[in-house]
Tab-separated table of C-alpha atoms in Angstrom:
chain	number	residue	atom	x	y	z
A	46	MET	CA	-73.178	-178.420	-132.543
A	47	GLU	CA	-76.397	-178.636	-130.526
A	48	ILE	CA	-77.189	-181.980	-128.927
A	49	ARG	CA	-80.876	-182.587	-128.310
A	50	TYR	CA	-82.448	-185.460	-126.381
A	51	ARG	CA	-85.104	-187.898	-127.561
A	52	SER	CA	-87.302	-190.244	-125.584
A	53	THR	CA	-86.500	-193.923	-126.045
A	54	ARG	CA	-90.244	-194.563	-126.536
A	55	ASP	CA	-91.406	-191.688	-128.733
A	56	ALA	CA	-89.355	-190.378	-131.658
A	57	ASN	CA	-91.325	-187.116	-131.631
A	58	ASN	CA	-90.469	-186.312	-128.015
A	59	CYS	CA	-87.317	-184.216	-128.498
A	60	VAL	CA	-86.063	-181.615	-125.994
A	61	THR	CA	-82.985	-179.626	-124.994
A	62	ALA	CA	-80.512	-180.937	-122.435
A	63	SER	CA	-81.803	-178.589	-119.747
A	64	ARG	CA	-85.413	-179.643	-120.347
A	65	ALA	CA	-84.417	-183.333	-120.248
A	66	ILE	CA	-82.729	-182.746	-116.883
A	67	LEU	CA	-85.796	-180.944	-115.541
A	68	ASN	CA	-88.208	-183.630	-116.724
A	69	GLY	CA	-86.090	-186.525	-115.465
A	70	LEU	CA	-88.309	-189.131	-117.106
A	71	ALA	CA	-90.108	-188.514	-120.397
A	72	GLU	CA	-93.898	-188.201	-120.148
A	73	ASP	CA	-94.291	-191.346	-122.244
A	74	GLY	CA	-92.249	-193.348	-119.711
A	75	GLY	CA	-89.115	-193.389	-121.851
A	76	LEU	CA	-85.616	-192.248	-120.972
A	77	TYR	CA	-83.909	-189.313	-122.651
A	78	VAL	CA	-80.901	-190.142	-124.826
A	79	PRO	CA	-78.695	-187.822	-126.889
A	80	GLU	CA	-79.543	-187.788	-130.596
A	81	GLN	CA	-75.860	-188.513	-131.114
A	82	ILE	CA	-72.926	-189.050	-128.799
A	83	PRO	CA	-70.457	-186.197	-129.302
A	84	ALA	CA	-66.776	-186.773	-129.997
A	85	LEU	CA	-64.207	-185.920	-127.346
A	86	GLU	CA	-63.068	-182.418	-128.264
A	87	VAL	CA	-59.489	-182.583	-126.959
A	88	PRO	CA	-56.632	-184.878	-128.027
A	89	LEU	CA	-55.998	-187.764	-125.644
A	90	SER	CA	-52.559	-186.386	-124.786
A	91	ARG	CA	-54.218	-183.303	-123.263
A	92	LEU	CA	-56.111	-185.396	-120.738
A	93	ALA	CA	-52.943	-186.178	-118.808
A	94	GLY	CA	-52.567	-182.588	-117.657
A	95	MET	CA	-56.205	-181.869	-116.846
A	96	THR	CA	-57.769	-181.605	-113.396
A	97	TYR	CA	-61.032	-183.350	-112.617
A	98	GLN	CA	-62.873	-180.057	-112.969
A	99	GLU	CA	-61.292	-179.354	-116.364
A	100	THR	CA	-62.150	-182.854	-117.558
A	101	ALA	CA	-65.725	-182.414	-116.358
A	102	TYR	CA	-66.068	-179.174	-118.316
A	103	THR	CA	-64.620	-180.725	-121.484
A	104	VAL	CA	-66.995	-183.714	-121.388
A	105	MET	CA	-70.130	-181.985	-120.154
A	106	LYS	CA	-70.047	-179.015	-122.519
A	107	SER	CA	-70.206	-181.520	-125.399
A	108	PHE	CA	-73.406	-183.089	-124.054
A	109	LEU	CA	-75.167	-180.161	-122.369
A	110	THR	CA	-75.023	-177.753	-125.271
A	111	ASP	CA	-77.725	-175.343	-124.152
A	112	PHE	CA	-75.799	-174.507	-120.965
A	113	THR	CA	-73.454	-171.536	-121.291
A	114	ASP	CA	-69.771	-171.891	-120.435
A	115	GLU	CA	-70.337	-169.727	-117.362
A	116	GLU	CA	-73.277	-171.828	-116.202
A	117	LEU	CA	-71.354	-175.076	-116.582
A	118	MET	CA	-68.254	-173.759	-114.854
A	119	TYR	CA	-70.402	-172.513	-111.964
A	120	CYS	CA	-72.038	-175.942	-111.566
A	121	ILE	CA	-68.712	-177.790	-111.770
A	122	SER	CA	-66.788	-175.536	-109.387
A	123	HIS	CA	-69.519	-175.774	-106.748
A	124	ALA	CA	-69.907	-179.533	-107.108
A	125	TYR	CA	-66.313	-180.743	-107.083
A	126	ASP	CA	-64.812	-178.865	-104.161
A	127	SER	CA	-63.981	-179.520	-100.512
A	128	LYS	CA	-66.949	-181.904	-100.223
A	129	PHE	CA	-64.449	-184.436	-101.564
A	130	ASP	CA	-61.620	-185.540	-99.286
A	131	THR	CA	-59.008	-185.512	-102.048
A	132	GLU	CA	-58.154	-182.883	-104.650
A	133	LEU	CA	-57.973	-185.664	-107.240
A	134	ILE	CA	-61.724	-186.246	-106.665
A	135	ALA	CA	-61.460	-189.776	-108.162
A	136	PRO	CA	-57.976	-191.244	-107.547
A	137	LEU	CA	-56.674	-194.513	-108.978
A	138	HIS	CA	-55.250	-197.154	-106.629
A	139	GLU	CA	-53.047	-199.820	-108.184
A	140	ALA	CA	-53.379	-203.257	-106.603
A	141	ASP	CA	-52.823	-206.802	-107.858
A	142	GLY	CA	-52.243	-205.686	-111.439
A	143	SER	CA	-55.421	-203.598	-111.742
A	144	PHE	CA	-56.337	-199.960	-111.191
A	145	TYR	CA	-59.190	-199.349	-108.770
A	146	LEU	CA	-60.941	-196.087	-109.637
A	147	GLU	CA	-62.007	-194.840	-106.203
A	148	LEU	CA	-65.342	-193.121	-106.687
A	149	PHE	CA	-66.177	-192.857	-102.984
A	150	HIS	CA	-64.358	-189.754	-101.782
A	151	GLY	CA	-67.445	-187.533	-101.715
A	152	ALA	CA	-69.833	-186.530	-98.960
A	153	THR	CA	-71.692	-189.854	-98.719
A	154	ILE	CA	-68.743	-192.176	-99.580
A	155	ALA	CA	-70.303	-193.797	-102.644
A	156	PHE	CA	-69.968	-193.274	-106.393
A	157	LYS	CA	-73.378	-191.620	-106.563
A	158	ASP	CA	-71.709	-188.476	-105.151
A	159	MET	CA	-69.838	-188.069	-108.430
A	160	ALA	CA	-73.067	-187.122	-110.216
A	161	LEU	CA	-75.349	-186.097	-107.379
A	162	SER	CA	-72.939	-183.400	-106.218
A	163	ILE	CA	-73.585	-181.561	-109.464
A	164	LEU	CA	-77.191	-182.508	-110.283
A	165	PRO	CA	-78.790	-179.915	-107.929
A	166	TYR	CA	-76.771	-177.163	-109.637
A	167	LEU	CA	-77.642	-178.454	-113.102
A	168	MET	CA	-81.300	-178.718	-112.184
A	169	THR	CA	-81.693	-175.299	-110.579
A	170	THR	CA	-79.816	-173.751	-113.510
A	171	ALA	CA	-82.080	-175.620	-115.925
A	172	ALA	CA	-85.143	-174.360	-114.053
A	173	LYS	CA	-84.026	-170.751	-114.507
A	174	LYS	CA	-83.193	-171.311	-118.180
A	175	ASN	CA	-86.670	-172.711	-118.809
A	176	HIS	CA	-88.484	-170.100	-116.699
A	177	GLU	CA	-89.806	-172.842	-114.433
A	178	ASP	CA	-92.018	-171.337	-111.729
A	179	HIS	CA	-93.112	-174.579	-110.062
A	180	GLU	CA	-91.341	-176.077	-107.072
A	181	ILE	CA	-89.351	-179.124	-108.211
A	182	VAL	CA	-90.107	-182.349	-106.351
A	183	ILE	CA	-87.287	-184.868	-106.659
A	184	LEU	CA	-88.815	-188.337	-106.513
A	185	THR	CA	-86.301	-191.140	-106.149
A	186	ALA	CA	-86.098	-194.851	-105.400
A	187	THR	CA	-82.829	-196.106	-103.976
A	188	SER	CA	-81.100	-199.420	-103.444
A	189	GLY	CA	-78.960	-197.711	-100.812
A	190	ASP	CA	-76.555	-195.114	-102.180
A	191	THR	CA	-78.507	-192.853	-104.542
A	192	GLY	CA	-80.904	-191.914	-101.742
A	193	LYS	CA	-78.360	-190.473	-99.349
A	194	ALA	CA	-76.331	-188.799	-102.092
A	195	ALA	CA	-79.473	-187.172	-103.502
A	196	LEU	CA	-80.636	-186.099	-100.057
A	197	ALA	CA	-77.257	-184.564	-99.318
A	198	GLY	CA	-77.249	-182.762	-102.645
A	199	PHE	CA	-80.763	-181.336	-102.482
A	200	ALA	CA	-81.152	-180.695	-98.728
A	201	ASP	CA	-82.414	-177.130	-98.248
A	202	VAL	CA	-81.830	-176.210	-101.913
A	203	PRO	CA	-84.351	-173.418	-102.591
A	204	GLY	CA	-87.199	-174.294	-104.933
A	205	THR	CA	-86.840	-178.047	-104.423
A	206	ARG	CA	-88.188	-180.850	-102.269
A	207	ILE	CA	-86.996	-184.438	-102.238
A	208	VAL	CA	-88.744	-187.725	-101.434
A	209	VAL	CA	-86.656	-190.915	-101.228
A	210	PHE	CA	-88.132	-194.424	-101.074
A	211	TYR	CA	-85.914	-197.328	-99.985
A	212	PRO	CA	-86.545	-201.048	-99.299
A	213	LYS	CA	-86.854	-201.241	-95.512
A	214	ASN	CA	-84.881	-204.474	-95.133
A	215	GLY	CA	-82.817	-204.194	-98.300
A	216	VAL	CA	-80.000	-201.770	-97.433
A	217	SER	CA	-77.036	-201.934	-95.063
A	218	PRO	CA	-77.384	-200.543	-91.513
A	219	VAL	CA	-75.009	-197.693	-92.355
A	220	GLN	CA	-76.897	-196.870	-95.568
A	221	GLU	CA	-80.183	-196.739	-93.656
A	222	LYS	CA	-78.737	-194.654	-90.810
A	223	GLN	CA	-77.309	-192.184	-93.312
A	224	MET	CA	-80.740	-191.675	-94.855
A	225	VAL	CA	-83.012	-191.626	-91.809
A	226	THR	CA	-80.815	-189.062	-90.020
A	227	GLN	CA	-80.857	-186.654	-92.963
A	228	LYS	CA	-81.507	-183.038	-92.024
A	229	GLY	CA	-83.312	-180.518	-94.221
A	230	LYS	CA	-86.846	-179.134	-94.107
A	231	ASN	CA	-87.387	-180.153	-97.728
A	232	THR	CA	-86.398	-183.823	-97.254
A	233	CYS	CA	-88.559	-186.922	-96.783
A	234	VAL	CA	-87.298	-190.508	-96.437
A	235	ILE	CA	-89.727	-193.439	-96.511
A	236	GLY	CA	-89.093	-197.159	-96.116
A	237	ILE	CA	-91.286	-199.488	-98.145
A	238	LYS	CA	-92.262	-203.083	-97.444
A	239	GLY	CA	-90.716	-204.577	-100.549
A	240	ASN	CA	-87.497	-204.625	-102.560
A	241	PHE	CA	-85.807	-201.995	-104.706
A	242	ASP	CA	-87.640	-203.056	-107.849
A	243	ASP	CA	-90.937	-202.487	-106.024
A	244	ALA	CA	-89.786	-198.994	-105.017
A	245	GLN	CA	-88.513	-198.184	-108.509
A	246	THR	CA	-91.682	-199.440	-110.197
A	247	GLY	CA	-93.767	-197.414	-107.741
A	248	VAL	CA	-91.833	-194.245	-108.508
A	249	LYS	CA	-92.245	-194.777	-112.268
A	250	LYS	CA	-95.993	-195.188	-111.768
A	251	LEU	CA	-96.121	-191.873	-109.902
A	252	PHE	CA	-94.286	-190.187	-112.778
A	253	GLY	CA	-96.816	-191.628	-115.228
A	254	ASP	CA	-99.902	-190.779	-113.136
A	255	GLN	CA	-101.544	-188.010	-115.176
A	256	GLU	CA	-104.195	-187.307	-112.535
A	257	LEU	CA	-101.478	-186.799	-109.917
A	258	ARG	CA	-99.474	-184.664	-112.343
A	259	ALA	CA	-102.453	-182.357	-112.849
A	260	GLU	CA	-103.105	-182.191	-109.120
A	261	LEU	CA	-99.500	-181.253	-108.381
A	262	ASP	CA	-99.418	-178.732	-111.217
A	263	GLU	CA	-102.431	-176.990	-109.724
A	264	SER	CA	-100.635	-176.854	-106.372
A	265	GLY	CA	-97.407	-175.470	-107.869
A	266	PHE	CA	-95.291	-178.634	-107.970
A	267	ARG	CA	-93.626	-180.702	-110.703
A	268	PHE	CA	-91.802	-184.035	-110.466
A	269	SER	CA	-88.221	-184.683	-111.494
A	270	SER	CA	-85.799	-187.493	-110.719
A	271	ALA	CA	-82.365	-187.893	-109.205
A	272	ASN	CA	-82.087	-191.542	-110.260
A	273	SER	CA	-79.740	-192.486	-113.061
A	274	ILE	CA	-82.757	-192.399	-115.372
A	275	ASN	CA	-82.086	-188.632	-115.367
A	276	ILE	CA	-79.611	-187.678	-118.092
A	277	GLY	CA	-78.231	-185.122	-115.627
A	278	ARG	CA	-76.990	-188.092	-113.606
A	279	LEU	CA	-75.604	-190.039	-116.532
A	280	VAL	CA	-73.514	-187.346	-118.240
A	281	PRO	CA	-71.411	-186.526	-115.139
A	282	GLN	CA	-70.620	-190.232	-114.808
A	283	VAL	CA	-68.980	-190.235	-118.236
A	284	VAL	CA	-66.452	-187.761	-116.846
A	285	TYR	CA	-64.631	-190.071	-114.463
A	286	TYR	CA	-63.833	-192.669	-117.107
A	287	VAL	CA	-62.258	-189.969	-119.273
A	288	TYR	CA	-60.425	-188.649	-116.199
A	289	ALA	CA	-59.151	-192.148	-115.304
A	290	TYR	CA	-57.638	-192.490	-118.770
A	291	GLY	CA	-55.899	-189.152	-118.282
A	292	ARG	CA	-54.512	-190.263	-114.903
A	293	LEU	CA	-53.136	-193.469	-116.438
A	294	LEU	CA	-51.436	-191.381	-119.123
A	295	ALA	CA	-50.055	-188.938	-116.559
A	296	GLU	CA	-48.628	-191.767	-114.446
A	297	GLY	CA	-47.034	-193.469	-117.459
A	298	LYS	CA	-49.153	-196.601	-117.079
A	299	ILE	CA	-50.351	-196.416	-120.695
A	300	THR	CA	-49.363	-194.622	-123.885
A	301	GLU	CA	-51.644	-192.363	-125.896
A	302	GLY	CA	-54.261	-194.385	-127.771
A	303	GLN	CA	-53.605	-197.576	-125.810
A	304	PRO	CA	-56.919	-199.269	-124.975
A	305	VAL	CA	-58.029	-200.042	-121.426
A	306	ASN	CA	-60.718	-202.406	-120.188
A	307	VAL	CA	-63.338	-201.218	-117.707
A	308	VAL	CA	-65.031	-203.404	-115.083
A	309	VAL	CA	-68.154	-202.109	-113.351
A	310	PRO	CA	-70.253	-203.669	-110.563
A	311	THR	CA	-73.678	-203.230	-112.075
A	312	GLY	CA	-77.265	-203.023	-110.861
A	313	ASN	CA	-79.258	-200.351	-112.665
A	314	PHE	CA	-76.785	-200.271	-115.609
A	315	GLY	CA	-76.153	-196.512	-115.478
A	316	ASN	CA	-72.517	-196.653	-114.406
A	317	ILE	CA	-71.406	-199.043	-117.132
A	318	LEU	CA	-73.559	-197.227	-119.689
A	319	ALA	CA	-71.538	-194.093	-118.879
A	320	ALA	CA	-68.373	-196.025	-119.733
A	321	PHE	CA	-70.014	-197.104	-122.997
A	322	TYR	CA	-70.769	-193.452	-123.782
A	323	ALA	CA	-67.141	-192.559	-123.026
A	324	LYS	CA	-66.018	-195.250	-125.470
A	325	ASN	CA	-68.359	-193.838	-128.101
A	326	MET	CA	-66.887	-190.375	-127.551
A	327	GLY	CA	-63.582	-191.806	-128.725
A	328	LEU	CA	-61.972	-192.903	-125.449
A	329	PRO	CA	-59.887	-196.043	-126.176
A	330	VAL	CA	-61.930	-198.526	-124.149
A	331	GLY	CA	-61.635	-202.202	-124.974
A	332	LYS	CA	-64.005	-204.520	-123.140
A	333	LEU	CA	-66.824	-203.274	-120.914
A	334	ILE	CA	-67.071	-205.998	-118.274
A	335	CYS	CA	-70.442	-206.006	-116.520
A	336	ALA	CA	-70.174	-207.584	-113.057
A	337	SER	CA	-73.301	-208.897	-111.317
A	338	ASN	CA	-73.954	-210.463	-107.934
A	339	GLU	CA	-76.299	-213.423	-107.420
A	340	ASN	CA	-79.120	-211.351	-108.942
A	341	LYS	CA	-77.500	-212.033	-112.281
A	342	VAL	CA	-80.224	-210.858	-114.652
A	343	LEU	CA	-77.689	-208.826	-116.662
A	344	PHE	CA	-75.189	-211.687	-116.894
A	345	ASP	CA	-77.917	-213.936	-118.277
A	346	PHE	CA	-78.947	-211.228	-120.732
A	347	PHE	CA	-75.439	-210.934	-122.161
A	348	GLU	CA	-75.190	-214.720	-122.364
A	349	THR	CA	-78.551	-215.346	-124.049
A	350	GLY	CA	-80.035	-212.113	-125.382
A	351	VAL	CA	-83.039	-212.709	-123.121
A	352	TYR	CA	-83.844	-210.275	-120.324
A	353	ASP	CA	-85.959	-212.126	-117.754
A	354	ARG	CA	-86.810	-210.642	-114.366
A	355	ASN	CA	-89.035	-213.608	-113.487
A	356	ARG	CA	-86.690	-215.186	-110.973
A	357	GLU	CA	-85.927	-215.409	-107.284
A	358	PHE	CA	-84.755	-212.127	-105.746
A	359	HIS	CA	-81.655	-212.461	-103.565
A	360	LEU	CA	-80.734	-210.155	-100.683
A	361	THR	CA	-76.945	-210.007	-100.804
A	362	THR	CA	-74.042	-208.260	-99.100
A	363	SER	CA	-73.869	-205.950	-102.148
A	364	PRO	CA	-77.383	-204.490	-101.787
A	365	SER	CA	-76.966	-201.623	-104.252
A	366	MET	CA	-76.846	-204.317	-106.946
A	367	ASP	CA	-79.890	-206.232	-105.709
A	368	ILE	CA	-81.917	-205.248	-108.759
A	369	LEU	CA	-83.885	-207.278	-111.311
A	370	ILE	CA	-85.101	-204.368	-113.464
A	371	SER	CA	-82.037	-202.517	-114.754
A	372	SER	CA	-83.666	-199.305	-115.954
A	373	ASN	CA	-80.717	-197.862	-117.854
A	374	LEU	CA	-80.421	-200.952	-120.017
A	375	GLU	CA	-83.324	-199.420	-121.957
A	376	ARG	CA	-80.951	-196.773	-123.314
A	377	LEU	CA	-78.701	-199.520	-124.707
A	378	ILE	CA	-81.643	-201.499	-126.098
A	379	TYR	CA	-82.826	-198.362	-127.907
A	380	ARG	CA	-79.382	-197.986	-129.475
A	381	LEU	CA	-79.168	-201.670	-130.427
A	382	ALA	CA	-82.583	-201.328	-132.066
A	383	GLY	CA	-81.170	-198.647	-134.367
A	384	ASP	CA	-82.584	-195.752	-132.316
A	385	ASP	CA	-86.045	-197.079	-133.127
A	386	ALA	CA	-88.388	-195.831	-130.381
A	387	GLU	CA	-91.253	-198.025	-131.559
A	388	LYS	CA	-89.202	-201.231	-131.348
A	389	ASN	CA	-87.785	-200.246	-127.973
A	390	ALA	CA	-91.241	-199.403	-126.613
A	391	ALA	CA	-92.426	-202.865	-127.650
A	392	TYR	CA	-89.580	-204.507	-125.704
A	393	MET	CA	-90.373	-202.410	-122.631
A	394	ALA	CA	-94.074	-203.266	-122.937
A	395	ASP	CA	-93.122	-206.968	-122.955
A	396	LEU	CA	-91.007	-206.405	-119.844
A	397	SER	CA	-93.848	-204.636	-118.073
A	398	ARG	CA	-96.482	-207.147	-119.136
A	399	ASN	CA	-94.597	-210.455	-118.991
A	400	GLY	CA	-91.346	-209.640	-117.196
A	401	VAL	CA	-89.259	-210.780	-120.163
A	402	TYR	CA	-88.103	-209.788	-123.643
A	403	LYS	CA	-85.709	-211.250	-126.204
A	404	ILE	CA	-83.592	-209.157	-128.565
A	405	THR	CA	-82.815	-210.203	-132.132
A	406	ASP	CA	-79.651	-212.018	-133.210
A	407	GLU	CA	-78.638	-208.873	-135.100
A	408	MET	CA	-78.912	-206.823	-131.911
A	409	ARG	CA	-76.948	-209.433	-129.957
A	410	ALA	CA	-74.172	-209.216	-132.518
A	411	SER	CA	-73.802	-205.538	-131.595
A	412	LEU	CA	-73.005	-206.395	-127.977
A	413	GLY	CA	-69.396	-207.301	-128.717
A	414	ASP	CA	-68.090	-204.465	-126.523
A	415	PHE	CA	-69.676	-206.065	-123.466
A	416	ARG	CA	-68.761	-209.091	-121.393
A	417	GLY	CA	-70.853	-210.339	-118.473
A	418	GLY	CA	-69.774	-212.079	-115.304
A	419	TYR	CA	-71.073	-212.697	-111.807
A	420	ALA	CA	-69.817	-213.547	-108.339
A	421	THR	CA	-71.568	-215.547	-105.633
A	422	GLU	CA	-71.711	-214.383	-102.025
A	423	GLU	CA	-68.916	-216.784	-101.116
A	424	GLN	CA	-66.739	-215.595	-104.010
A	425	THR	CA	-67.338	-211.955	-103.061
A	426	ALA	CA	-66.185	-212.562	-99.483
A	427	ASP	CA	-63.203	-214.577	-100.701
A	428	GLU	CA	-62.141	-211.685	-102.956
A	429	ILE	CA	-62.229	-209.164	-100.101
A	430	ARG	CA	-60.069	-211.441	-97.971
A	431	ARG	CA	-57.698	-212.355	-100.829
A	432	LEU	CA	-56.992	-208.761	-101.817
A	433	TYR	CA	-56.515	-207.683	-98.203
A	434	GLU	CA	-54.126	-210.537	-97.427
A	435	LYS	CA	-52.146	-210.050	-100.648
A	436	GLU	CA	-52.065	-206.246	-100.910
A	437	GLY	CA	-53.334	-204.847	-97.588
A	438	TYR	CA	-56.030	-203.091	-99.621
A	439	VAL	CA	-59.607	-203.226	-98.331
A	440	ILE	CA	-62.499	-202.993	-100.787
A	441	ASP	CA	-66.241	-202.987	-100.274
A	442	THR	CA	-68.608	-205.768	-101.290
A	443	HIS	CA	-69.685	-204.192	-104.607
A	444	THR	CA	-66.117	-203.537	-105.705
A	445	ALA	CA	-65.301	-207.101	-104.664
A	446	VAL	CA	-67.926	-208.446	-107.081
A	447	ALA	CA	-66.227	-206.528	-109.902
A	448	SER	CA	-62.742	-207.556	-108.771
A	449	ARG	CA	-63.684	-211.249	-108.673
A	450	VAL	CA	-65.429	-211.108	-112.040
A	451	TYR	CA	-62.340	-209.480	-113.535
A	452	SER	CA	-60.039	-212.149	-112.050
A	453	ASP	CA	-62.216	-214.840	-113.626
A	454	TYR	CA	-62.263	-212.967	-116.950
A	455	ARG	CA	-58.486	-212.586	-117.014
A	456	GLU	CA	-57.969	-216.251	-116.152
A	457	LYS	CA	-60.376	-217.452	-118.851
A	458	THR	CA	-59.218	-215.142	-121.642
A	459	GLY	CA	-55.593	-214.362	-120.873
A	460	ASP	CA	-56.404	-210.734	-121.710
A	461	GLN	CA	-53.638	-208.581	-120.190
A	462	THR	CA	-55.093	-205.218	-121.258
A	463	VAL	CA	-54.615	-202.509	-118.623
A	464	THR	CA	-57.846	-202.550	-116.623
A	465	VAL	CA	-59.767	-200.025	-114.547
A	466	ILE	CA	-62.150	-201.418	-111.925
A	467	ALA	CA	-64.855	-199.029	-110.749
A	468	SER	CA	-64.658	-198.975	-106.949
A	469	THR	CA	-68.124	-197.761	-106.157
A	470	ALA	CA	-68.291	-197.474	-102.373
A	471	SER	CA	-66.103	-197.107	-99.320
A	472	PRO	CA	-65.659	-200.314	-97.308
A	473	TYR	CA	-66.823	-198.293	-94.289
A	474	LYS	CA	-70.322	-198.273	-95.751
A	475	PHE	CA	-70.463	-202.077	-95.550
A	476	ALA	CA	-68.145	-202.620	-92.603
A	477	ARG	CA	-69.882	-205.700	-91.195
A	478	SER	CA	-69.808	-207.676	-94.438
A	479	VAL	CA	-66.244	-206.541	-95.196
A	480	MET	CA	-64.827	-207.343	-91.755
A	481	GLN	CA	-66.574	-210.720	-91.523
A	482	ALA	CA	-65.127	-211.602	-94.910
A	483	ILE	CA	-61.633	-210.751	-93.686
A	484	ASP	CA	-62.016	-212.719	-90.429
A	485	PRO	CA	-65.132	-214.283	-88.822
A	486	LYS	CA	-63.823	-213.218	-85.396
A	487	TYR	CA	-65.283	-209.760	-86.038
A	488	SER	CA	-68.867	-211.093	-86.104
A	489	SER	CA	-69.560	-210.334	-82.437
A	490	LEU	CA	-68.749	-206.605	-82.649
A	491	ASP	CA	-71.372	-203.907	-83.143
A	492	ASP	CA	-71.385	-201.791	-86.310
A	493	PHE	CA	-69.350	-198.882	-85.019
A	494	ALA	CA	-66.832	-201.117	-83.247
A	495	LEU	CA	-66.339	-202.818	-86.619
A	496	ILE	CA	-65.750	-199.423	-88.203
A	497	ASP	CA	-63.030	-198.686	-85.658
A	498	GLU	CA	-61.401	-202.047	-86.382
A	499	LEU	CA	-61.596	-201.403	-90.129
A	500	SER	CA	-59.772	-198.126	-89.663
A	501	GLY	CA	-57.030	-199.960	-87.796
A	502	ILE	CA	-56.432	-202.744	-90.299
A	503	SER	CA	-56.714	-200.543	-93.401
A	504	HIS	CA	-54.664	-197.668	-91.970
A	505	THR	CA	-57.262	-195.170	-93.193
A	506	VAL	CA	-59.136	-192.385	-91.455
A	507	ILE	CA	-62.811	-193.006	-90.709
A	508	PRO	CA	-64.762	-190.827	-93.170
A	509	ALA	CA	-66.705	-187.851	-91.854
A	510	ALA	CA	-69.859	-189.360	-93.365
A	511	ILE	CA	-69.551	-192.231	-90.859
A	512	GLU	CA	-68.488	-190.221	-87.839
A	513	GLU	CA	-71.437	-187.865	-88.146
A	514	ILE	CA	-74.062	-190.626	-87.914
A	515	ARG	CA	-72.685	-192.325	-84.782
A	516	THR	CA	-74.981	-190.304	-82.523
A	517	ALA	CA	-77.281	-188.579	-85.033
A	518	PRO	CA	-81.002	-188.788	-84.159
A	519	VAL	CA	-83.458	-190.557	-86.469
A	520	LEU	CA	-85.551	-187.910	-88.238
A	521	HIS	CA	-87.441	-190.141	-90.703
A	522	ASP	CA	-89.191	-193.273	-89.435
A	523	GLN	CA	-92.047	-193.760	-91.891
A	524	VAL	CA	-92.513	-197.306	-93.279
A	525	ILE	CA	-95.377	-197.996	-95.708
A	526	GLU	CA	-96.810	-200.506	-98.152
A	527	VAL	CA	-95.954	-200.018	-101.839
A	528	GLY	CA	-99.555	-199.112	-102.574
A	529	GLU	CA	-99.363	-196.176	-100.161
A	530	MET	CA	-96.569	-194.326	-101.973
A	531	LYS	CA	-98.864	-191.877	-103.774
A	532	ASP	CA	-100.667	-190.834	-100.595
A	533	ALA	CA	-97.346	-190.479	-98.755
A	534	VAL	CA	-96.020	-188.061	-101.373
A	535	LYS	CA	-99.219	-186.014	-101.289
A	536	ARG	CA	-99.107	-185.806	-97.491
A	537	PHE	CA	-95.514	-184.559	-97.564
A	538	LEU	CA	-96.368	-181.907	-100.116
A	539	GLY	CA	-99.570	-180.901	-98.323
A	540	VAL	CA	-101.668	-181.614	-101.401
A	541	ALA	CA	-105.349	-182.246	-100.599
A	542	ARG	CA	-106.541	-185.803	-101.195
């Protein structure tokens, strides 16, 4: 069965999977969604014996139906290899009655590696399938992790260039150092004077700039995206929830068909949307618990049915979640609206114009799978310290938000369903916040001294991704105003003004 992809804002905009991956964002500003979510093609019992690569093939062939088996297997085998520091790719760690799905064993020690390790292969394959003769320009905004993972994936990939915008004072020191030391003749990293939402809005405007599109086309370039707005990012994320269920079966933690809850620290909504897609494929998922930090726009949405970005923006110790415009929520809104592109487009127009929209009571009634929660900065730090003191297990700030939200959920509801918590980043990426949460005595140490201390208390090896930036030179030092983004891209590409 062929699965085609429609824009969330134009019912007539329908393309193949490979074309959706190439385009990234639909020309009308919408996001591509599958016309229907395919059913999982293997019995649940089979999952227990499957490797990560086998699980990836099973899930992705159902979504990416215009890729041949050989093309998919090539992409998967080259993505999920020795770049990861464990053959399991995404192991489960049991602690304090929950299962932490460790999604940070890739090259840049964050969950974005799970999809961005394969996206370059999917995209270059898609380009060949569609006889694309233009050079692909990956244009991406990052709240910290997507940028480095995309840079690592696309660095020196023939036929591509990549431009990453990040909020200059809105990422951790390690996140910034990882990006600004990135090698590759086709890479460009630019700090902007603003927050992630400013960067993301700026990137969307560049995608929608028809004059710029024509100018680039004439010069032999075309834009695509490595953000989770690209369906080529979202589909690979579905894989690890299916894989986690298989691991729980293999380890005897659940029986076939037994439901599990999933808790996800959420900013742009892509990661938890992938879990929702997995549930709709037939994976026995109970509650989808959406964990927010103090920028709790999603929590308020699930509580009230009103999405309102008109609020104070907080810089927190979980910067990858410091987001007020959760782009992937649009895919859920489209589904709640009965796959009605016109209704969805009206909501998104309200968001763009007024910064707020309100869904109907009927749509709210369809949100029963979801549960929102949030953790303050103090609660996040307390959770890191509590779990370390109780279990000797060290988690990062984003995972701590999810862990705290789940503890509150379990206490309020008494729900004892087996639960998977998405652990989205290595604690080494946020060593200062993590170590200060464990003990304030660490405050006086510099970043790399903290990393050494973290290795000692957690009894883990410092990841290669950290070691390699200790002495790496800064290669990207550009910082600009938001309004200068268009000119910066044109300068990098050598396109005449």
